[in-house]
Amino acid sequence: MSLFGLSLGRLLEALRCLPGVGPKSAQRMAFHLLESDREGGRHLAQALLEALDKMTHCQTCRILSETDLCSLCADSRRDRGQLCVVEMPSDVQAIEQATSYSGRYFVLMGHLSPLDGVGPEALGMDLLAKRLDTDQIREVILATNLTVEGEATAYYISELAQTRGITTTRIAHGVPLGGELEFIDSNTLSHAFQSRRHL
Amino acid sequence: MSLFGLSLGRLLEALRCLPGVGPKSAQRMAFHLLESDREGGRHLAQALLEALDKMTHCQTCRILSETDLCSLCADSRRDRGQLCVVEMPSDVQAIEQATSYSGRYFVLMGHLSPLDGVGPEALGMDLLAKRLDTDQIREVILATNLTVEGEATAYYISELAQTRGITTTRIAHGVPLGGELEFIDSNTLSHAFQSRRHL
C-alpha cells in the first residue's frame, strides 16, 4: 500500500479490526473518508476515543454503561424479583424494544465455550451466584441463544438457580410468527414439534 | 440509544458515516470494539486522525498522497509522454496491480455530473489542460468508467486533447476474459459486437 503513503496503509490495516471489513471494504471506507467526508472521519475518531474512555461495565449486571450502575439497574421501578440472563448487551436492547419485561438483567458477555478457554469465571458466574444469593429473586429467565454453547450455558445457570430453589424458565423456541412450515429449517421444526403445548 | 449512555449513541451515529454501514452494522462494530478489541479501536482512531492529518492530494495528478508530489509523479523512470486519466485513486491502484503501464496518471476524483453540480472545475480540468499544454504528452489514455457520466467525461477530455493534436485512446470494453456469452448482460454484448475488430 506504499502507493499512497504509509499513513493510508496503516489506516487500511486498522479498519480491518472492524467485524465484516476485509481489504476491499477497508479501501472503500478509507477513500470515502479521505475524499468525501473528512469532517465525518474526524468526528468518528473522536467519538470512538470518547466511547472507549467512558464506556465501562455495570458492576451489577455487566452491561455496557458509562456509570458503575447502569440505567436499568438504577431504576427502582424495575422488578428486583425477576432476572433475565442474556449473552450480549445487544440482546438486552432487543428485549427492551420488543417486550414489556420490567425486571432486571444479567449480561454474560459470551457463552460457555471450553474449547475457546471461556469458562464460568469469564462469564461472571460468581457475580451471578452472589446475586442469586442476596437479591430476593423469584424467577431466572434464561434468554441465551439456542446454540450448543448457549444451551450449555443455560443448563449451567439453571443448576445454579435450582440448587437455591429459584424458579427457572427458558424463553420459547419454535416456528417464528408468520413463519411458513414449508420454509422452516428442519432443526427448528423438529424442536417445535417436540416442544408442543397443550391448548 | 440512551440505554447504554450518550457516548455509545454518538459512536453509533458517527460509525454511520462509513459507506455501507447502517444501524445494525454500526451496533455490531461498536459492540465488537468495546467488548473485544479496545486496543484495535484506539489504534483505529489514531490511524484515522493521522491519515486525515497527513494525506493530501498530489499537486500534479491529484492522487491521494502524503507529499505535494506523489511517488508516481516523482518517479523519473516513468514515461512523461503517456497520461492515463482515471476517476478515482483506487483505479490507479487497480491499473498498477494489473498492467505494466509505466506512464503518468491524472485522477479526476469523480466524473462530470451536472445534476450533482460537478462541473469541469471540480474535476481539475484546468490543471489537466495545463499539463496537456506544458508536458510533452504523446498519448492520453482515457480509463474512466463505462457509465453515462464516465463516457461524457471521457468525451470532454478527448476534446481537450484533440484540439491540442494529442492522440487519444480509450481502454477497450467488451466481454471479460473467461466470460461466457450466455451469461453476459445484453448491453455489454451489444457493445462488444459493435466494437468488433479485424483480425
Coordinates of C-alpha atoms in Angstrom, one line a residue:
Chain A
M1 CA 0.0 0.0 0.0
S2 CA 3.0 2.3 -0.2
L3 CA 1.5 3.7 -3.4
F4 CA -0.5 6.3 -1.4
G5 CA 1.8 6.6 1.6
L6 CA 2.3 4.9 4.9
S7 CA -0.5 6.5 6.9
L8 CA -3.1 5.3 4.4
G9 CA -1.6 1.8 4.7
R10 CA -1.9 2.0 8.5
L11 CA -5.5 3.2 8.2
L12 CA -6.4 0.3 5.9
E13 CA -4.8 -2.1 8.3
A14 CA -6.6 -0.5 11.3
L15 CA -10.0 -0.5 9.6
R16 CA -9.8 -4.3 9.3
C17 CA -10.3 -4.7 13.0
L18 CA -14.0 -3.9 12.4
P19 CA -16.1 -7.1 12.0
G20 CA -17.0 -7.9 8.5
V21 CA -14.5 -5.5 6.9
G22 CA -12.0 -7.0 4.5
P23 CA -9.4 -5.4 2.3
K24 CA -11.9 -4.1 -0.3
S25 CA -14.3 -2.6 2.2
A26 CA -11.4 -1.0 4.2
Q27 CA -10.2 0.6 1.0
R28 CA -13.7 1.9 0.1
M29 CA -14.2 3.3 3.7
A30 CA -10.7 4.9 3.7
F31 CA -11.2 6.6 0.3
H32 CA -14.7 7.7 1.2
L33 CA -13.5 9.3 4.5
L34 CA -10.4 10.9 2.9
E35 CA -12.1 12.1 -0.3
S36 CA -15.7 13.0 0.6
D37 CA -16.1 13.1 4.4
R38 CA -13.1 14.3 6.3
E39 CA -15.3 16.0 8.8
G40 CA -17.2 12.7 9.4
G41 CA -13.9 10.9 9.8
R42 CA -12.6 13.3 12.4
H43 CA -15.9 13.0 14.2
L44 CA -15.7 9.2 14.1
A45 CA -12.2 9.1 15.6
Q46 CA -13.2 11.5 18.4
A47 CA -16.5 9.6 19.1
L48 CA -14.5 6.3 19.2
L49 CA -11.9 7.7 21.6
E50 CA -14.7 9.2 23.8
A51 CA -16.7 5.9 23.9
L52 CA -13.5 3.9 24.7
D53 CA -12.7 6.2 27.5
K54 CA -16.1 6.5 29.1
M55 CA -17.8 3.1 28.5
T56 CA -17.3 0.6 31.2
H57 CA -19.4 -2.3 32.6
C58 CA -22.2 -2.0 35.1
Q59 CA -20.9 -3.6 38.3
T60 CA -24.3 -5.3 38.9
C61 CA -25.4 -6.7 35.6
R62 CA -22.2 -6.4 33.5
I63 CA -23.9 -4.4 30.7
L64 CA -22.0 -1.7 28.8
S65 CA -22.6 1.6 30.8
E66 CA -20.9 4.9 31.4
T67 CA -21.6 4.6 35.1
D68 CA -20.8 2.0 37.7
L69 CA -24.6 1.3 38.0
C70 CA -26.4 1.2 34.6
S71 CA -29.7 3.0 34.0
L72 CA -31.6 -0.3 34.1
C73 CA -30.1 -1.4 37.5
A74 CA -30.5 2.1 38.9
D75 CA -34.2 2.2 38.0
S76 CA -36.0 1.4 41.2
R77 CA -39.3 0.8 39.4
R78 CA -38.0 -2.4 37.8
D79 CA -38.9 -5.6 39.5
R80 CA -35.9 -7.0 41.5
G81 CA -37.6 -10.4 41.7
Q82 CA -37.1 -11.3 38.0
L83 CA -33.6 -11.7 36.5
C84 CA -33.2 -12.2 32.7
V85 CA -29.8 -13.7 31.7
V86 CA -28.6 -12.9 28.2
E87 CA -25.4 -13.3 26.3
M88 CA -24.7 -9.8 24.9
P89 CA -25.7 -6.1 25.6
S90 CA -27.5 -6.1 22.2
D91 CA -29.8 -8.9 23.5
V92 CA -30.9 -6.5 26.3
Q93 CA -31.7 -3.9 23.7
A94 CA -33.7 -6.3 21.6
I95 CA -35.7 -7.5 24.6
E96 CA -36.3 -3.9 25.8
Q97 CA -37.5 -2.9 22.3
A98 CA -39.7 -6.0 21.8
T99 CA -41.2 -6.9 25.1
S100 CA -42.8 -5.2 28.2
Y101 CA -40.4 -7.1 30.5
S102 CA -39.7 -4.9 33.5
G103 CA -37.3 -7.0 35.6
R104 CA -33.5 -6.9 35.9
Y105 CA -30.9 -8.3 33.6
F106 CA -27.6 -10.1 33.8
V107 CA -25.3 -10.0 30.8
L108 CA -22.8 -12.8 30.5
M109 CA -20.7 -11.2 27.7
G110 CA -20.5 -14.5 25.9
H111 CA -21.3 -18.1 26.5
L112 CA -19.5 -21.2 28.0
S113 CA -17.0 -22.4 25.4
P114 CA -14.3 -24.6 26.9
L115 CA -12.6 -25.0 23.6
D116 CA -12.0 -21.2 23.4
G117 CA -11.0 -21.1 27.0
V118 CA -14.2 -19.4 28.1
G119 CA -15.2 -20.8 31.5
P120 CA -17.7 -19.8 34.2
E121 CA -15.3 -17.2 35.7
A122 CA -15.0 -15.2 32.4
L123 CA -18.8 -15.0 32.3
G124 CA -19.1 -13.6 35.8
M125 CA -20.9 -16.7 37.2
D126 CA -19.5 -15.8 40.7
L127 CA -21.2 -12.4 40.5
L128 CA -24.4 -14.1 39.2
A129 CA -24.3 -16.6 42.1
K130 CA -23.9 -13.8 44.6
R131 CA -26.9 -12.0 43.1
L132 CA -28.9 -15.2 43.3
D133 CA -27.9 -15.5 47.0
T134 CA -28.5 -11.9 48.0
D135 CA -31.2 -10.3 45.8
Q136 CA -34.6 -11.8 46.5
I137 CA -35.0 -13.3 43.1
R138 CA -38.2 -15.3 42.3
E139 CA -37.5 -16.2 38.7
V140 CA -34.5 -16.6 36.5
I141 CA -35.4 -16.2 32.8
L142 CA -32.8 -17.8 30.5
A143 CA -32.6 -16.0 27.2
T144 CA -29.2 -17.2 25.9
N145 CA -29.1 -18.2 22.3
L146 CA -30.3 -21.6 21.1
T147 CA -26.9 -22.8 20.0
V148 CA -25.0 -25.6 21.5
E149 CA -22.9 -23.2 23.7
G150 CA -26.0 -21.1 24.6
E151 CA -27.9 -24.3 25.7
A152 CA -24.9 -25.5 27.8
T153 CA -24.7 -22.0 29.4
A154 CA -28.5 -22.0 30.1
Y155 CA -28.1 -25.5 31.7
Y156 CA -25.2 -24.4 33.9
I157 CA -27.2 -21.4 35.2
S158 CA -30.4 -23.4 35.7
E159 CA -28.3 -25.6 38.0
L160 CA -27.1 -22.6 39.9
A161 CA -30.6 -21.3 40.3
Q162 CA -32.3 -24.6 41.1
T163 CA -29.9 -25.5 43.9
R164 CA -31.1 -22.2 45.5
G165 CA -34.7 -23.2 44.9
I166 CA -35.3 -20.4 42.4
T167 CA -37.8 -20.9 39.6
T168 CA -36.0 -21.1 36.2
T169 CA -37.6 -20.5 32.8
R170 CA -36.3 -20.6 29.3
I171 CA -37.7 -18.4 26.5
A172 CA -39.7 -20.4 24.0
H173 CA -38.1 -21.6 20.8
G174 CA -40.0 -22.8 17.7
V175 CA -41.6 -21.6 14.5
P176 CA -41.4 -17.8 14.3
L177 CA -44.5 -15.7 13.9
G178 CA -45.5 -15.5 10.3
G179 CA -43.2 -18.5 9.5
E180 CA -44.5 -21.0 7.0
L181 CA -43.8 -24.6 7.8
E182 CA -42.6 -25.3 4.3
F183 CA -39.7 -22.9 4.6
I184 CA -38.6 -23.5 8.3
D185 CA -35.3 -25.3 8.7
S186 CA -35.8 -28.9 9.9
N187 CA -34.0 -28.5 13.2
T188 CA -36.4 -25.7 14.3
L189 CA -39.4 -27.6 13.1
S190 CA -38.3 -30.7 14.9
H191 CA -37.7 -28.7 18.1
A192 CA -41.1 -27.0 17.7
F193 CA -42.7 -30.5 17.4
Q194 CA -41.0 -31.8 20.5
S195 CA -41.9 -28.7 22.5
R196 CA -45.6 -28.7 21.5
R197 CA -48.0 -27.5 24.2
H198 CA -51.5 -28.5 25.4
L199 CA -54.2 -26.0 24.4
Chain B
M1 CA -29.8 4.7 22.4
S2 CA -29.7 6.2 25.9
L3 CA -30.0 2.6 27.2
F4 CA -26.2 2.3 27.2
G5 CA -25.3 6.0 27.6
L6 CA -24.7 9.0 25.4
S7 CA -21.1 8.3 24.2
L8 CA -22.2 5.0 22.7
G9 CA -25.1 6.7 20.9
R10 CA -22.6 9.2 19.5
L11 CA -20.3 6.4 18.4
L12 CA -23.2 4.6 16.6
E13 CA -24.1 7.8 14.9
A14 CA -20.5 8.5 13.9
L15 CA -20.0 5.0 12.5
R16 CA -22.8 5.5 10.1
C17 CA -20.7 8.0 8.1
L18 CA -18.8 4.9 6.7
P19 CA -20.2 3.7 3.4
G20 CA -22.4 0.6 3.6
V21 CA -22.8 0.9 7.4
G22 CA -26.4 1.1 8.7
P23 CA -27.8 1.0 12.2
K24 CA -27.3 -2.8 12.7
S25 CA -23.7 -2.9 11.3
A26 CA -22.8 0.2 13.4
Q27 CA -24.1 -1.6 16.5
R28 CA -22.2 -4.7 15.7
M29 CA -19.0 -2.7 15.1
A30 CA -19.4 -0.6 18.3
F31 CA -20.1 -3.6 20.5
H32 CA -17.1 -5.5 18.9
L33 CA -14.7 -2.6 19.6
L34 CA -16.0 -2.0 23.1
E35 CA -16.3 -5.7 24.1
S36 CA -13.5 -7.5 22.4
D37 CA -11.0 -5.1 20.8
R38 CA -10.5 -1.9 22.7
E39 CA -6.8 -1.9 21.6
G40 CA -7.9 -2.1 18.0
G41 CA -10.4 0.6 18.4
R42 CA -7.9 3.0 19.9
H43 CA -5.5 2.1 17.1
L44 CA -8.2 2.8 14.5
A45 CA -9.0 6.2 16.0
Q46 CA -5.3 7.2 16.0
A47 CA -4.7 5.8 12.4
L48 CA -7.7 7.7 11.2
L49 CA -6.6 11.0 12.7
E50 CA -3.1 10.5 11.4
A51 CA -4.3 9.8 7.9
L52 CA -6.7 12.8 7.9
D53 CA -3.8 15.0 9.0
K54 CA -1.2 13.7 6.7
M55 CA -3.0 12.7 3.5
T56 CA -3.4 15.4 0.9
H57 CA -3.5 15.4 -2.9
C58 CA -0.6 15.3 -5.3
Q59 CA -0.4 18.8 -6.9
T60 CA 0.4 17.3 -10.3
C61 CA -2.0 14.3 -10.7
R62 CA -4.5 14.9 -7.8
I63 CA -4.0 11.4 -6.4
L64 CA -4.1 10.9 -2.6
S65 CA -0.5 11.4 -1.3
E66 CA 1.4 12.4 1.9
T67 CA 3.6 14.7 -0.1
D68 CA 3.0 17.5 -2.6
L69 CA 4.4 15.3 -5.3
C70 CA 3.2 11.6 -5.2
S71 CA 5.6 8.7 -5.6
L72 CA 4.3 8.1 -9.2
C73 CA 4.9 11.6 -10.3
A74 CA 8.2 11.8 -8.5
D75 CA 9.5 8.7 -10.3
S76 CA 11.7 9.9 -13.1
R77 CA 11.7 6.5 -14.8
R78 CA 8.0 6.7 -15.7
D79 CA 7.2 7.9 -19.2
R80 CA 6.1 11.5 -19.3
G81 CA 4.7 11.1 -22.8
Q82 CA 1.7 8.9 -21.7
L83 CA -1.1 10.2 -19.5
C84 CA -3.8 7.9 -18.1
V85 CA -6.9 9.7 -16.9
V86 CA -8.9 7.8 -14.2
E87 CA -11.8 8.7 -11.9
M88 CA -10.5 7.6 -8.5
P89 CA -7.3 6.8 -6.7
S90 CA -8.4 3.1 -6.4
D91 CA -8.5 3.0 -10.2
V92 CA -4.8 3.9 -10.3
Q93 CA -4.1 1.1 -7.8
A94 CA -6.0 -1.4 -10.0
I95 CA -4.1 -0.4 -13.1
E96 CA -0.8 -0.5 -11.3
Q97 CA -1.5 -4.0 -10.0
A98 CA -2.9 -5.4 -13.3
T99 CA -0.9 -3.9 -16.0
S100 CA 2.7 -3.0 -16.9
Y101 CA 1.7 0.6 -17.7
S102 CA 4.6 2.9 -16.9
G103 CA 3.3 6.4 -17.8
R104 CA 1.8 9.1 -15.7
Y105 CA -1.7 9.5 -14.3
F106 CA -4.3 12.1 -13.7
V107 CA -7.0 11.5 -11.2
L108 CA -10.3 13.4 -11.7
M109 CA -11.7 12.5 -8.3
G110 CA -15.1 11.9 -9.8
H111 CA -16.8 12.4 -13.1
L112 CA -18.8 15.1 -14.9
S113 CA -22.3 15.1 -13.3
P114 CA -24.1 18.4 -13.9
L115 CA -27.1 17.3 -11.9
D116 CA -25.0 16.9 -8.8
G117 CA -23.2 20.2 -9.5
V118 CA -19.9 18.5 -10.5
G119 CA -18.5 20.5 -13.4
P120 CA -15.1 20.7 -15.1
E121 CA -13.6 22.9 -12.4
A122 CA -14.3 20.4 -9.6
L123 CA -12.5 17.7 -11.6
G124 CA -9.4 19.8 -12.1
M125 CA -9.8 20.1 -15.9
D126 CA -7.9 23.4 -15.8
L127 CA -4.9 21.6 -14.2
L128 CA -5.3 18.8 -16.8
A129 CA -5.4 21.3 -19.7
K130 CA -2.2 23.0 -18.3
R131 CA -0.5 19.6 -18.2
L132 CA -1.6 18.9 -21.8
D133 CA -0.1 22.3 -22.8
T134 CA 3.2 22.0 -21.0
D135 CA 4.2 18.3 -20.5
Q136 CA 5.2 16.8 -23.9
I137 CA 2.3 14.3 -23.9
R138 CA 2.1 12.0 -26.9
E139 CA -1.0 10.0 -25.8
V140 CA -3.9 10.5 -23.4
I141 CA -5.4 7.1 -22.3
L142 CA -9.0 7.5 -21.1
A143 CA -9.7 5.0 -18.4
T144 CA -12.9 6.5 -16.9
N145 CA -15.7 4.1 -16.1
L146 CA -18.1 3.0 -18.9
T147 CA -21.1 4.7 -17.3
V148 CA -23.0 7.6 -18.8
E149 CA -21.1 10.1 -16.7
G150 CA -17.8 8.3 -17.3
E151 CA -18.4 8.3 -21.1
A152 CA -19.3 12.0 -21.0
T153 CA -16.2 12.8 -19.0
A154 CA -14.0 10.8 -21.5
Y155 CA -15.6 12.7 -24.4
Y156 CA -14.9 16.1 -22.7
I157 CA -11.2 15.2 -22.2
S158 CA -10.8 13.8 -25.7
E159 CA -11.9 17.2 -27.0
L160 CA -9.4 18.9 -24.8
A161 CA -6.6 16.6 -26.1
Q162 CA -7.6 16.6 -29.7
T163 CA -7.7 20.4 -30.0
R164 CA -4.0 20.2 -29.0
G165 CA -3.3 17.5 -31.5
I166 CA -2.6 14.8 -28.9
T167 CA -3.5 11.1 -29.7
T168 CA -6.4 10.0 -27.5
T169 CA -7.2 6.3 -26.7
R170 CA -9.9 4.7 -24.7
I171 CA -9.4 1.4 -22.9
A172 CA -11.3 -1.5 -24.5
H173 CA -14.7 -2.5 -23.3
G174 CA -16.4 -5.8 -24.1
V175 CA -16.8 -9.4 -22.9
P176 CA -14.4 -10.0 -20.0
L177 CA -11.8 -12.7 -20.2
G178 CA -13.3 -16.1 -19.3
G179 CA -16.8 -14.6 -19.8
E180 CA -19.4 -16.9 -21.4
L181 CA -21.6 -15.2 -23.9
E182 CA -24.7 -16.8 -22.4
F183 CA -24.2 -15.0 -19.1
I184 CA -23.0 -11.6 -20.3
D185 CA -25.5 -8.8 -19.9
S186 CA -27.0 -7.6 -23.1
N187 CA -25.6 -4.1 -23.1
T188 CA -22.0 -5.4 -22.8
L189 CA -22.6 -8.0 -25.5
S190 CA -24.1 -5.4 -27.8
H191 CA -21.2 -3.1 -27.2
A192 CA -18.7 -5.9 -27.8
F193 CA -20.4 -6.6 -31.1
Q194 CA -20.3 -3.0 -32.3
S195 CA -16.7 -2.7 -31.3
R196 CA -15.6 -5.9 -33.1
R197 CA -12.0 -5.7 -34.5
H198 CA -10.4 -7.1 -37.7
L199 CA -8.0 -10.0 -37.1

